[in-house]
Short mmCIF file of N, CA and C in Angstrom, two decimals:
data_model
loop_
_atom_site.label_atom_id
_atom_site.label_comp_id
_atom_site.label_asym_id
_atom_site.label_seq_id
_atom_site.Cartn_x
_atom_site.Cartn_y
_atom_site.Cartn_z
N MET A 30 18.16 234.30 88.19
CA MET A 30 16.99 234.55 88.67
C MET A 30 17.65 234.87 90.70
N LYS A 31 16.90 235.82 91.05
CA LYS A 31 17.40 236.50 92.42
C LYS A 31 17.02 235.92 94.02
N GLU A 32 17.27 235.13 95.11
CA GLU A 32 16.38 234.06 95.57
C GLU A 32 15.05 234.80 95.63
N THR A 33 14.79 235.82 95.72
CA THR A 33 13.29 237.13 96.00
C THR A 33 12.86 236.47 94.89
N GLU A 34 13.33 235.63 93.82
CA GLU A 34 12.41 235.17 92.84
C GLU A 34 11.86 233.76 92.62
N LEU A 35 12.09 233.26 94.04
CA LEU A 35 12.08 231.89 93.50
C LEU A 35 11.19 231.53 94.91
N TYR A 36 10.25 232.56 95.65
CA TYR A 36 9.10 232.82 96.15
C TYR A 36 8.79 232.24 95.47
N ILE A 37 8.22 233.79 95.12
CA ILE A 37 6.77 233.52 94.25
C ILE A 37 5.71 231.44 94.40
N PRO A 38 6.38 231.14 92.36
CA PRO A 38 6.60 229.90 92.07
C PRO A 38 6.55 228.74 92.86
N ILE A 39 6.99 229.13 94.07
CA ILE A 39 7.69 228.12 95.03
C ILE A 39 5.55 228.30 96.66
N LYS A 40 5.93 228.84 96.39
CA LYS A 40 4.70 229.04 97.57
C LYS A 40 3.64 229.30 96.95
N THR A 41 3.41 229.32 95.28
CA THR A 41 1.96 228.47 94.89
C THR A 41 2.18 226.70 94.54
N LEU A 42 3.22 226.88 95.05
CA LEU A 42 3.48 225.14 94.68
C LEU A 42 2.25 224.54 95.76
N PHE A 43 3.19 225.32 96.92
CA PHE A 43 3.00 224.89 98.20
C PHE A 43 0.65 224.79 98.07
N GLU A 44 0.43 226.45 98.51
CA GLU A 44 -0.30 226.13 98.36
C GLU A 44 -1.35 225.51 97.74
N LYS A 45 -1.49 225.77 96.53
CA LYS A 45 -1.94 223.78 95.74
C LYS A 45 -2.41 223.20 96.21
N LEU A 46 -1.56 222.79 97.21
CA LEU A 46 -1.15 221.40 98.16
C LEU A 46 -2.29 221.44 98.63
N GLY A 47 -2.82 222.93 99.66
CA GLY A 47 -3.20 223.96 100.62
C GLY A 47 -2.76 224.28 102.08
N TYR A 48 -1.76 223.76 101.87
CA TYR A 48 -0.77 224.72 102.78
C TYR A 48 -0.98 226.65 102.07
N THR A 49 -0.80 226.54 103.48
CA THR A 49 -0.43 228.10 104.53
C THR A 49 0.78 228.08 104.00
N VAL A 50 1.40 229.01 103.80
CA VAL A 50 2.59 229.61 103.69
C VAL A 50 3.47 231.09 103.92
N GLN A 51 4.03 231.04 105.16
CA GLN A 51 4.55 232.48 105.03
C GLN A 51 6.13 232.31 105.06
N ALA A 52 6.05 233.39 104.16
CA ALA A 52 8.50 233.95 104.54
C ALA A 52 8.91 234.10 105.73
N GLU A 53 9.97 234.65 105.86
CA GLU A 53 11.13 235.12 106.34
C GLU A 53 10.51 234.86 107.35
N ILE A 54 9.96 233.69 108.06
CA ILE A 54 10.03 234.00 109.88
C ILE A 54 10.90 233.07 110.53
N ASN A 55 11.58 233.61 111.47
CA ASN A 55 12.77 232.62 111.88
C ASN A 55 14.55 232.89 111.09
N HIS A 56 14.49 233.49 109.86
CA HIS A 56 15.12 233.33 109.12
C HIS A 56 15.76 232.35 108.52
N ILE A 57 13.83 231.82 108.42
CA ILE A 57 14.03 230.89 107.60
C ILE A 57 13.25 230.78 106.46
N ASP A 58 13.33 230.56 105.35
CA ASP A 58 13.25 232.12 104.15
C ASP A 58 11.96 231.55 103.53
N LEU A 59 11.14 230.11 103.88
CA LEU A 59 9.49 229.23 103.63
C LEU A 59 9.09 228.89 103.83
N ILE A 60 8.15 229.30 104.83
CA ILE A 60 8.10 227.96 105.42
C ILE A 60 6.05 227.42 105.45
N ALA A 61 6.30 225.94 104.64
CA ALA A 61 4.43 225.87 104.86
C ALA A 61 3.88 225.17 106.10
N LYS A 62 2.25 224.91 106.30
CA LYS A 62 1.95 224.72 107.56
C LYS A 62 0.28 223.46 106.92
N LYS A 63 0.50 222.71 106.51
CA LYS A 63 -1.12 222.19 106.67
C LYS A 63 -0.98 220.67 107.75
N ASP A 64 -2.22 221.02 108.03
CA ASP A 64 -2.39 220.43 109.68
C ASP A 64 -1.12 220.68 110.22
N ASN A 65 -0.94 218.70 110.44
CA ASN A 65 0.11 218.30 111.76
C ASN A 65 1.68 219.04 110.43
N ASP A 66 1.32 218.57 109.73
CA ASP A 66 2.89 218.68 108.30
C ASP A 66 3.43 220.11 108.29
N LEU A 67 5.08 220.89 108.53
CA LEU A 67 6.06 221.44 108.54
C LEU A 67 6.55 221.19 107.83
N VAL A 68 6.63 222.17 106.76
CA VAL A 68 7.41 221.66 105.88
C VAL A 68 8.08 223.55 105.46
N LEU A 69 9.87 222.70 105.51
CA LEU A 69 10.75 224.27 106.06
C LEU A 69 11.98 224.78 104.46
N VAL A 70 11.67 225.13 103.70
CA VAL A 70 12.48 225.60 102.02
C VAL A 70 13.78 227.02 102.84
N GLU A 71 14.28 226.44 102.33
CA GLU A 71 16.17 227.47 102.34
C GLU A 71 16.12 228.34 100.63
N LEU A 72 15.52 229.63 100.54
CA LEU A 72 15.85 229.60 98.55
C LEU A 72 17.14 230.57 98.54
N LYS A 73 17.85 229.27 97.45
CA LYS A 73 19.51 230.20 96.71
C LYS A 73 19.06 230.03 95.27
N ALA A 74 20.38 231.09 95.18
CA ALA A 74 20.34 231.37 93.96
C ALA A 74 21.09 229.17 92.72
N ASP A 75 21.67 228.83 93.96
CA ASP A 75 22.46 227.46 93.09
C ASP A 75 21.99 226.93 94.65
N LEU A 76 22.33 225.31 94.33
CA LEU A 76 22.59 224.32 95.04
C LEU A 76 24.14 224.95 95.35
N ASN A 77 24.69 224.83 96.90
CA ASN A 77 25.74 225.38 97.03
C ASN A 77 26.45 224.69 98.52
N THR A 78 27.62 224.44 99.08
CA THR A 78 27.48 224.45 100.40
C THR A 78 27.01 225.16 101.22
N ARG A 79 26.78 225.95 101.47
CA ARG A 79 26.24 226.64 101.92
C ARG A 79 23.85 226.87 102.79
N VAL A 80 24.22 227.33 101.49
CA VAL A 80 22.17 226.46 101.72
C VAL A 80 22.03 224.84 102.00
N ILE A 81 23.38 223.96 101.85
CA ILE A 81 23.30 222.70 102.26
C ILE A 81 23.52 222.41 104.28
N ALA A 82 24.27 223.80 103.80
CA ALA A 82 24.30 223.52 105.42
C ALA A 82 22.97 224.39 106.57
N GLN A 83 22.51 225.98 105.63
CA GLN A 83 21.41 226.39 106.28
C GLN A 83 19.47 225.28 106.32
N ALA A 84 20.21 223.95 105.48
CA ALA A 84 18.74 223.15 105.27
C ALA A 84 18.94 222.27 106.77
N ILE A 85 20.36 221.31 107.08
CA ILE A 85 20.34 220.51 107.71
C ILE A 85 20.96 221.57 108.94
N ASP A 86 20.29 222.15 108.96
CA ASP A 86 20.20 223.75 110.65
C ASP A 86 18.52 223.46 110.87
N ARG A 87 17.66 222.59 109.26
CA ARG A 87 16.66 222.94 109.90
C ARG A 87 15.85 221.89 109.93
N LEU A 88 16.99 221.31 109.86
CA LEU A 88 16.06 218.41 110.53
C LEU A 88 15.50 219.01 112.04
N PRO A 89 16.38 219.76 112.77
CA PRO A 89 15.41 219.44 114.02
C PRO A 89 13.82 220.09 114.21
N LEU A 90 14.32 220.87 112.98
CA LEU A 90 12.80 221.35 113.04
C LEU A 90 11.51 220.45 112.45
N THR A 91 12.24 219.19 111.48
CA THR A 91 10.44 218.68 110.65
C THR A 91 11.43 217.97 110.87
N ASP A 92 10.65 216.64 109.91
CA ASP A 92 10.91 215.92 108.63
C ASP A 92 11.17 216.15 107.70
N PHE A 93 10.29 217.97 106.97
CA PHE A 93 9.95 218.09 105.37
C PHE A 93 11.04 219.34 105.24
N VAL A 94 12.22 219.21 104.48
CA VAL A 94 12.58 220.44 105.01
C VAL A 94 12.69 220.06 103.21
N TYR A 95 13.30 221.27 102.31
CA TYR A 95 13.75 221.29 100.62
C TYR A 95 14.76 222.14 101.52
N ILE A 96 15.52 221.79 99.86
CA ILE A 96 16.14 223.54 99.29
C ILE A 96 14.97 223.82 97.63
N GLY A 97 15.30 224.97 97.45
CA GLY A 97 14.71 225.40 96.37
C GLY A 97 16.00 225.75 96.02
N ILE A 98 16.74 226.25 94.29
CA ILE A 98 17.42 226.36 93.21
C ILE A 98 16.73 227.47 92.37
N GLU A 99 17.49 227.67 91.59
CA GLU A 99 16.99 228.34 90.10
C GLU A 99 17.54 226.77 89.70
N ARG A 100 16.29 226.70 88.89
CA ARG A 100 16.74 225.62 87.24
C ARG A 100 18.03 224.85 86.95
N PRO A 101 18.67 223.92 86.86
CA PRO A 101 20.62 224.29 86.74
C PRO A 101 20.51 224.19 85.52
N THR A 102 21.03 224.24 84.22
CA THR A 102 21.59 223.91 83.05
C THR A 102 21.43 222.16 82.78
N LYS A 103 21.37 222.01 81.77
CA LYS A 103 21.15 220.58 81.78
C LYS A 103 23.10 219.61 81.93
N LYS A 104 23.45 221.11 81.54
CA LYS A 104 24.26 221.04 81.76
C LYS A 104 25.66 220.87 82.81
N VAL A 105 25.01 222.50 83.75
CA VAL A 105 25.65 222.15 85.38
C VAL A 105 24.38 220.85 85.99
N ILE A 106 23.13 219.81 85.69
CA ILE A 106 22.94 218.66 85.75
C ILE A 106 23.12 217.68 85.26
N SER A 107 24.43 218.12 84.64
CA SER A 107 25.30 216.30 84.83
C SER A 107 26.67 215.88 84.94
N SER A 108 26.73 217.78 85.65
CA SER A 108 27.93 217.48 85.82
C SER A 108 28.04 216.36 87.36
N LYS A 109 29.50 215.87 87.59
CA LYS A 109 29.71 215.21 88.97
C LYS A 109 30.14 215.79 90.33
N THR A 110 29.62 217.50 90.15
CA THR A 110 29.87 218.55 91.87
C THR A 110 28.08 217.46 92.17
N TYR A 111 27.18 218.53 90.63
CA TYR A 111 25.84 218.31 90.68
C TYR A 111 25.25 217.49 91.49
N LYS A 112 25.52 216.32 90.84
CA LYS A 112 25.00 214.99 91.33
C LYS A 112 25.53 214.47 92.41
N ASP A 113 27.00 214.98 92.77
CA ASP A 113 27.69 214.61 93.54
C ASP A 113 26.60 215.52 95.33
N LYS A 114 26.50 216.51 94.74
CA LYS A 114 25.28 217.97 96.00
C LYS A 114 24.11 216.89 96.39
N VAL A 115 23.39 216.44 94.52
CA VAL A 115 22.16 215.94 94.67
C VAL A 115 22.68 214.63 95.90
N LYS A 116 23.30 213.51 95.30
CA LYS A 116 23.12 212.85 96.20
C LYS A 116 23.52 212.60 98.27
N ILE A 117 24.03 213.99 97.82
CA ILE A 117 24.12 214.14 99.33
C ILE A 117 23.23 214.92 99.98
N LEU A 118 21.89 215.29 100.05
CA LEU A 118 20.68 215.95 100.14
C LEU A 118 19.72 214.28 100.48
N LYS A 119 19.93 213.73 99.01
CA LYS A 119 18.70 212.85 99.75
C LYS A 119 19.79 211.45 100.77
N LYS A 120 20.38 211.71 100.67
CA LYS A 120 21.53 210.97 102.07
C LYS A 120 20.80 211.73 103.33
N LEU A 121 20.93 212.90 102.85
CA LEU A 121 20.71 213.86 103.98
C LEU A 121 18.80 214.02 104.87
N SER A 122 18.02 213.29 103.34
CA SER A 122 16.31 213.22 103.68
C SER A 122 16.43 214.82 103.56
N ILE A 123 17.00 215.92 102.55
CA ILE A 123 16.79 216.84 102.11
C ILE A 123 15.99 217.25 101.13
N GLY A 124 15.40 217.73 100.57
CA GLY A 124 14.31 217.52 98.47
C GLY A 124 15.02 218.62 97.84
N LEU A 125 14.79 218.96 97.23
CA LEU A 125 14.77 219.86 96.04
C LEU A 125 13.61 220.50 95.58
N ILE A 126 14.24 221.66 95.20
CA ILE A 126 13.23 222.27 94.29
C ILE A 126 13.25 223.16 93.05
N HIS A 127 13.62 222.71 92.15
CA HIS A 127 13.52 223.16 91.18
C HIS A 127 12.42 224.42 90.46
N VAL A 128 13.54 225.59 89.78
CA VAL A 128 12.30 226.60 89.44
C VAL A 128 12.68 227.72 88.52
N ASP A 129 11.24 227.95 86.85
CA ASP A 129 12.34 228.58 86.92
C ASP A 129 10.50 229.23 86.84
N GLN A 130 9.80 229.25 85.58
CA GLN A 130 7.96 230.11 86.25
C GLN A 130 7.22 229.67 86.62
N GLU A 131 7.90 228.14 86.94
CA GLU A 131 7.42 227.05 87.85
C GLU A 131 8.28 226.64 88.53
N ALA A 132 7.53 225.99 89.48
CA ALA A 132 8.19 225.09 91.11
C ALA A 132 8.40 224.01 90.44
N GLU A 133 9.01 222.86 90.25
CA GLU A 133 9.39 221.30 90.95
C GLU A 133 9.72 220.71 91.51
N VAL A 134 9.00 219.44 92.01
CA VAL A 134 9.91 218.70 92.97
C VAL A 134 10.25 218.11 92.65
N ILE A 135 12.10 217.63 93.01
CA ILE A 135 13.18 217.52 91.32
C ILE A 135 12.61 216.09 92.27
N PHE A 136 12.85 215.53 93.90
CA PHE A 136 12.25 214.85 95.54
C PHE A 136 12.37 215.59 96.39
N ASP A 137 10.91 214.20 96.67
CA ASP A 137 11.18 214.63 98.03
C ASP A 137 11.53 214.32 100.01
N PRO A 138 11.68 215.17 101.01
CA PRO A 138 12.62 215.00 101.12
C PRO A 138 12.03 212.87 101.92
N THR A 139 13.18 212.87 103.01
CA THR A 139 12.27 210.82 103.33
C THR A 139 11.92 211.24 104.63
N VAL A 140 11.44 210.71 105.43
CA VAL A 140 10.79 210.91 107.08
C VAL A 140 12.05 210.41 107.35
N ARG A 141 12.87 210.47 108.50
CA ARG A 141 14.05 209.57 108.64
C ARG A 141 13.66 210.24 110.30
N PRO A 142 14.47 209.12 110.99
CA PRO A 142 14.13 209.67 112.48
C PRO A 142 15.46 211.32 112.96
N HIS A 143 15.07 212.13 112.65
CA HIS A 143 15.43 212.95 113.38
C HIS A 143 16.32 214.06 114.87
N VAL A 144 16.95 213.92 115.68
CA VAL A 144 16.74 214.63 116.53
C VAL A 144 15.35 215.84 116.32
N LYS A 145 14.24 216.11 117.03
CA LYS A 145 13.95 217.08 117.38
C LYS A 145 13.98 218.35 118.07
N SER A 146 13.72 219.07 117.69
CA SER A 146 13.41 220.18 119.17
C SER A 146 12.14 220.55 119.10
N LYS A 147 11.92 219.52 120.34
CA LYS A 147 10.22 220.42 120.78
C LYS A 147 10.44 221.41 120.73
N LYS A 148 10.73 222.64 121.68
CA LYS A 148 11.12 223.91 121.96
C LYS A 148 10.64 224.75 121.02
N LYS A 149 12.33 223.98 119.59
CA LYS A 149 12.66 225.07 118.72
C LYS A 149 10.83 225.02 117.72
N ARG A 150 10.78 224.04 117.99
CA ARG A 150 9.03 223.38 116.99
C ARG A 150 8.59 224.73 117.20
N ILE A 151 8.06 223.84 118.95
CA ILE A 151 6.89 225.01 119.10
C ILE A 151 7.28 227.16 118.89
N LYS A 152 7.72 227.58 119.01
CA LYS A 152 8.81 228.26 118.90
C LYS A 152 8.50 229.70 118.21
N LEU A 153 9.19 228.30 116.69
CA LEU A 153 8.47 228.87 115.10
C LEU A 153 7.80 228.48 114.97
N LEU A 154 6.34 227.74 114.97
CA LEU A 154 4.70 227.69 114.59
C LEU A 154 4.02 229.11 115.25
N GLU A 155 4.94 228.96 116.22
CA GLU A 155 3.97 230.05 117.27
C GLU A 155 4.30 231.92 116.69
N SER A 156 5.73 231.61 115.58
CA SER A 156 5.84 232.46 115.31
C SER A 156 4.95 232.94 113.97
N PHE A 157 4.82 231.45 112.87
CA PHE A 157 4.36 231.66 111.82
C PHE A 157 3.02 231.63 113.05
N LEU A 158 1.81 231.25 113.30
CA LEU A 158 1.14 231.74 114.11
C LEU A 158 0.35 233.12 114.54
N ALA A 159 1.47 233.62 114.62
CA ALA A 159 1.25 235.65 115.05
C ALA A 159 1.17 235.68 113.54
N LEU A 160 2.11 236.06 113.22
CA LEU A 160 1.64 236.99 111.58
C LEU A 160 -0.15 236.64 111.03
#
């Protein structure tokens, strides 16, 4: 599954929850906004260090950062490497979404007091609202 194929199921998931969703704003794959909540999602075919690093880069913008990936096989999910990556995501308070035909939230990010950049967040919101 290509990254672009992950977008629609995740967009649908957040729209069902009442969010307005946009794609590719300031190099962020998916942004969902509802009231004062801002959710950022990075999309990749699989869970790798590159997408984890991208998600970490998004933490100063909002408390709600997810990684969306194609649903791994049962063999991958049971592997030590995958379990270690999930442990890292939970420690960093980054959520995980699996996608096949539909998107499923595996776990939500926990709200932690990340140091937020108000200037960057305002700029991102202005870009979101301009579309």
